[in-house]
Amino acid sequence: MPVRKSLAASAFGLLLALVGSASAETIKLGVTAGPHAQIAEALKPVAAAKGLDVQIVEFSDGALIDPATEDGDLDANAFQHTPYLDQQNADRGLHLVSVAKTVLLPMAAYSHKVKSIADLPDGAQITIPNDPSNGGRALKLLEQGGIIKLTPGVTFKATELDIVDNPKHVKILPLETAQLPRSLEDVDFSVITSHFAISAGLLPSRDALLIESQQSDYFCLIAVKPENADKPWVKTLAEAYRSPEVKAFLDKEFKGNIVTSW
């Protein structure tokens, strides 16, 4: 009898596990390779414990993620900040909405040729991201460092046409964001988003000569289609992301180089 009871209990436990697995909702979450993919892996077991199976879809080209979300190939994404999402929606006719703020990957500037901003030579070459939202963000950072001055009141939409003072006659060279870390071998200074800097082994807290303040406009977010915004799984996904477990992972893995919004 004890053996039979043990077998029955095991079978019942297996049945419960199968039922639980079958009832779990499954979603596809789009992220870029690197820190965002690492964070997604950390939230996956937290979401699973809440009944949400998160299938991570990793992209090497972030420009493909929002269209894939709009088309329904992805249920949600977690890789971008508000200005980037707004630009994507405007430029591509998308309709995605933010449902939760997540983390800030501070933008910073690095050099392999000088040890301080004061050492930048006249006519220094500076690479910045070539997408509009991050390009303007980079120019604002250069202004913060006293390298250039921009039109008063200009937002993240700043362009080179907004430079009103350039005392060192620096030359701004927009590049694909993924190419920026490699450009350090050829230019004097490069402004790089932390996503690509960290992936290239650069730490803002250790290596940056200039780092932006914690501007709330640039916190990353979870984006979905408007019709999905109020679905229960969205709340579960946001709770899993903004959990103590994920915060502990970020503190341990990135040591303050990624800032949480919770």
Coordinates of C-alpha atoms in Angstrom, one line a residue:
M1 CA 0.0 0.0 0.0
P2 CA 2.7 2.6 0.8
V3 CA 4.3 1.9 -2.5
R4 CA 1.0 2.4 -4.3
K5 CA 0.3 5.6 -2.4
S6 CA 3.7 6.9 -3.3
L7 CA 3.2 6.1 -7.0
A8 CA -0.2 7.7 -6.9
A9 CA 1.2 10.8 -5.3
S10 CA 3.9 11.0 -7.9
A11 CA 1.4 10.6 -10.7
F12 CA -0.8 13.2 -9.2
G13 CA 2.2 15.6 -8.9
L14 CA 3.1 15.0 -12.5
L15 CA -0.4 15.7 -13.6
L16 CA -0.5 19.0 -11.7
A17 CA 2.8 20.0 -13.3
L18 CA 1.5 19.1 -16.8
V19 CA -1.8 21.1 -16.1
G20 CA 0.2 24.0 -14.8
S21 CA 2.5 23.9 -17.9
A22 CA -0.5 23.7 -20.2
S23 CA -2.2 26.7 -18.6
A24 CA 0.9 28.9 -18.7
E25 CA 0.5 31.7 -21.3
T26 CA 3.3 32.1 -23.8
I27 CA 4.5 35.3 -25.3
K28 CA 7.4 36.3 -27.6
L29 CA 9.6 39.1 -26.3
G30 CA 12.0 40.9 -28.7
V31 CA 15.3 42.2 -27.4
T32 CA 18.7 43.2 -28.8
A33 CA 21.8 41.0 -28.1
G34 CA 23.9 42.0 -25.1
P35 CA 22.6 43.5 -21.9
H36 CA 18.9 43.5 -22.9
A37 CA 19.0 39.8 -23.8
Q38 CA 20.8 39.1 -20.4
I39 CA 18.1 40.9 -18.5
A40 CA 15.4 39.0 -20.4
E41 CA 17.0 35.7 -19.4
A42 CA 17.0 36.9 -15.8
L43 CA 13.3 37.8 -15.8
K44 CA 12.2 34.6 -17.6
P45 CA 12.1 32.3 -14.5
V46 CA 10.4 35.1 -12.5
A47 CA 7.7 35.3 -15.1
A48 CA 7.4 31.5 -15.3
A49 CA 6.7 31.4 -11.6
K50 CA 3.8 33.8 -12.3
G51 CA 2.4 31.6 -15.1
L52 CA 3.9 33.4 -18.0
D53 CA 6.2 31.6 -20.4
V54 CA 8.5 34.2 -22.0
Q55 CA 10.1 33.1 -25.3
I56 CA 13.1 35.4 -25.9
V57 CA 13.7 36.5 -29.5
E58 CA 17.1 38.0 -29.9
F59 CA 17.9 40.5 -32.7
S60 CA 21.3 41.8 -33.8
D61 CA 19.6 44.7 -35.6
G62 CA 17.3 46.6 -33.2
A63 CA 15.7 48.5 -36.1
L64 CA 13.7 45.3 -36.9
I65 CA 12.1 44.8 -33.5
D66 CA 9.4 47.5 -33.5
P67 CA 8.1 46.5 -37.0
A68 CA 8.0 42.8 -35.9
T69 CA 6.0 43.9 -32.8
E70 CA 3.6 45.9 -34.9
D71 CA 3.1 42.9 -37.3
G72 CA 2.4 40.5 -34.4
D73 CA 5.5 38.4 -34.9
L74 CA 6.4 39.6 -31.3
D75 CA 4.0 40.2 -28.5
A76 CA 6.3 42.8 -26.7
N77 CA 9.8 44.2 -26.8
A78 CA 12.2 45.6 -24.2
F79 CA 15.2 47.4 -25.6
Q80 CA 14.5 51.1 -26.4
H81 CA 13.8 54.4 -24.8
T82 CA 10.9 56.8 -25.3
P83 CA 12.5 59.1 -27.9
Y84 CA 13.6 56.1 -30.0
L85 CA 10.1 54.6 -29.9
D86 CA 8.5 58.0 -30.7
Q87 CA 10.8 58.3 -33.7
Q88 CA 10.1 54.7 -34.9
N89 CA 6.3 55.3 -34.6
A90 CA 6.6 58.6 -36.6
D91 CA 9.0 57.4 -39.3
R92 CA 7.5 54.0 -39.9
G93 CA 3.8 54.6 -39.2
L94 CA 3.8 52.3 -36.2
H95 CA 1.4 52.5 -33.2
L96 CA 3.3 50.9 -30.3
V97 CA 2.9 52.1 -26.8
S98 CA 5.0 52.0 -23.6
V99 CA 3.5 50.0 -20.7
A100 CA 6.4 50.2 -18.2
K101 CA 9.7 51.9 -17.7
T102 CA 12.6 49.5 -17.1
V103 CA 16.3 50.5 -17.0
L104 CA 18.6 53.3 -18.0
L105 CA 21.8 52.5 -19.9
P106 CA 23.6 55.8 -19.6
M107 CA 25.2 57.3 -22.7
A108 CA 28.9 58.0 -22.3
A109 CA 31.9 59.1 -24.2
Y110 CA 35.2 57.3 -24.5
S111 CA 38.7 57.7 -26.0
H112 CA 41.7 55.6 -26.6
K113 CA 43.8 58.7 -27.5
V114 CA 43.2 61.2 -24.7
K115 CA 42.8 61.0 -21.0
S116 CA 40.5 63.9 -20.4
I117 CA 38.1 66.2 -22.4
A118 CA 40.6 69.0 -21.9
D119 CA 43.2 67.0 -23.9
L120 CA 41.0 66.9 -27.1
P121 CA 43.0 68.5 -29.9
D122 CA 41.7 71.2 -32.2
G123 CA 39.8 69.5 -35.0
A124 CA 39.2 66.3 -33.0
Q125 CA 37.1 63.7 -34.7
I126 CA 34.1 62.6 -32.7
T127 CA 31.8 59.7 -33.7
I128 CA 28.2 59.7 -32.5
P129 CA 25.2 57.4 -33.2
N130 CA 23.6 58.0 -36.6
D131 CA 19.9 57.4 -35.6
P132 CA 18.1 60.7 -34.9
S133 CA 17.1 60.1 -31.3
N134 CA 20.5 58.9 -30.1
G135 CA 22.3 61.3 -32.3
G136 CA 20.6 64.3 -30.6
R137 CA 21.2 62.7 -27.2
A138 CA 24.9 62.4 -28.0
L139 CA 25.1 66.1 -29.0
K140 CA 23.4 67.0 -25.8
L141 CA 26.1 65.0 -23.9
L142 CA 28.9 66.8 -25.8
E143 CA 27.2 70.1 -24.8
Q144 CA 27.1 68.9 -21.2
G145 CA 30.9 68.3 -21.4
G146 CA 31.5 71.8 -22.7
I147 CA 32.7 70.6 -26.1
I148 CA 30.0 72.3 -28.1
K149 CA 27.0 74.6 -27.5
L150 CA 23.6 74.0 -29.0
T151 CA 20.6 76.2 -29.8
P152 CA 19.1 77.0 -26.4
G153 CA 16.1 74.8 -25.5
V154 CA 16.8 72.2 -28.2
T155 CA 15.6 68.7 -27.3
F156 CA 16.9 65.2 -28.2
K157 CA 16.0 66.1 -31.8
A158 CA 19.1 68.2 -32.0
T159 CA 21.2 67.9 -35.2
E160 CA 24.6 69.3 -36.2
L161 CA 22.7 72.3 -37.5
D162 CA 21.9 73.2 -33.9
I163 CA 25.6 73.6 -33.0
V164 CA 26.0 77.4 -32.4
D165 CA 29.5 77.3 -30.8
N166 CA 32.4 74.8 -31.5
P167 CA 35.5 76.3 -29.9
K168 CA 37.7 73.3 -30.7
H169 CA 36.4 72.9 -34.3
V170 CA 35.5 69.3 -33.6
K171 CA 34.3 67.2 -36.5
I172 CA 31.1 65.2 -35.8
L173 CA 31.0 61.8 -37.6
P174 CA 27.7 59.9 -37.4
L175 CA 28.1 56.1 -37.5
E176 CA 25.9 53.0 -37.1
T177 CA 25.7 52.4 -33.3
A178 CA 27.3 49.0 -33.5
Q179 CA 30.3 50.5 -35.2
L180 CA 31.0 53.1 -32.5
P181 CA 33.2 51.0 -30.2
R182 CA 35.4 50.0 -33.1
S183 CA 35.8 53.6 -34.2
L184 CA 37.8 54.3 -31.1
E185 CA 40.9 53.0 -32.9
D186 CA 40.6 55.7 -35.5
V187 CA 39.0 58.8 -34.0
D188 CA 39.7 60.9 -30.9
F189 CA 36.4 60.5 -29.1
S190 CA 33.3 58.5 -29.4
V191 CA 29.8 58.8 -27.8
I192 CA 28.4 55.3 -27.3
T193 CA 25.2 54.0 -25.8
S194 CA 25.9 51.7 -22.8
H195 CA 24.2 48.8 -24.6
F196 CA 27.0 48.7 -27.2
A197 CA 29.7 50.0 -24.8
I198 CA 29.1 47.2 -22.3
S199 CA 28.9 44.6 -25.1
A200 CA 32.4 45.8 -26.2
G201 CA 33.9 45.5 -22.7
L202 CA 33.6 49.3 -21.9
L203 CA 32.2 50.2 -18.5
P204 CA 30.8 53.7 -18.1
S205 CA 31.8 53.9 -14.4
R206 CA 35.4 52.8 -15.2
D207 CA 36.2 54.0 -18.7
A208 CA 34.1 57.0 -19.6
L209 CA 35.5 60.5 -19.8
L210 CA 32.0 61.9 -20.0
I211 CA 28.7 60.4 -18.8
E212 CA 25.1 61.7 -19.0
S213 CA 23.1 62.5 -16.0
Q214 CA 20.1 60.2 -15.3
Q215 CA 17.6 61.7 -17.7
S216 CA 14.3 60.1 -17.4
D217 CA 13.5 60.5 -21.1
Y218 CA 16.1 57.9 -21.8
F219 CA 14.9 55.1 -19.5
C220 CA 14.1 52.0 -21.5
L221 CA 10.6 50.6 -21.7
I222 CA 8.4 47.6 -22.5
A223 CA 6.5 48.3 -25.7
V224 CA 3.4 46.5 -27.1
K225 CA 0.6 47.1 -29.6
P226 CA -2.2 49.3 -28.1
E227 CA -4.7 46.5 -28.1
N228 CA -2.4 44.4 -25.9
A229 CA -1.7 47.2 -23.4
D230 CA -4.4 46.1 -20.9
K231 CA -4.0 42.3 -21.2
P232 CA -3.1 40.5 -18.0
W233 CA 0.1 39.1 -19.4
V234 CA 1.5 42.6 -19.9
K235 CA 1.1 43.3 -16.2
T236 CA 2.8 40.0 -15.4
L237 CA 5.7 40.7 -17.7
A238 CA 6.2 44.2 -16.2
E239 CA 6.1 42.8 -12.7
A240 CA 8.6 40.1 -13.6
Y241 CA 11.0 42.7 -15.2
R242 CA 10.7 45.1 -12.3
S243 CA 11.2 42.5 -9.7
P244 CA 13.7 42.2 -6.8
E245 CA 15.2 39.2 -8.5
V246 CA 16.0 41.2 -11.7
K247 CA 17.3 44.1 -9.7
A248 CA 19.7 41.8 -7.8
F249 CA 20.9 40.4 -11.1
L250 CA 21.6 43.9 -12.4
D251 CA 23.4 44.9 -9.3
K252 CA 25.6 41.8 -9.4
E253 CA 26.2 41.6 -13.2
F254 CA 26.6 45.3 -14.1
K255 CA 27.7 46.9 -10.8
G256 CA 25.8 50.1 -11.2
N257 CA 26.4 50.6 -14.9
I258 CA 22.8 50.0 -15.6
V259 CA 20.3 52.0 -13.5
T260 CA 16.9 50.7 -12.5
S261 CA 13.7 52.7 -12.5
W262 CA 12.2 50.8 -9.6

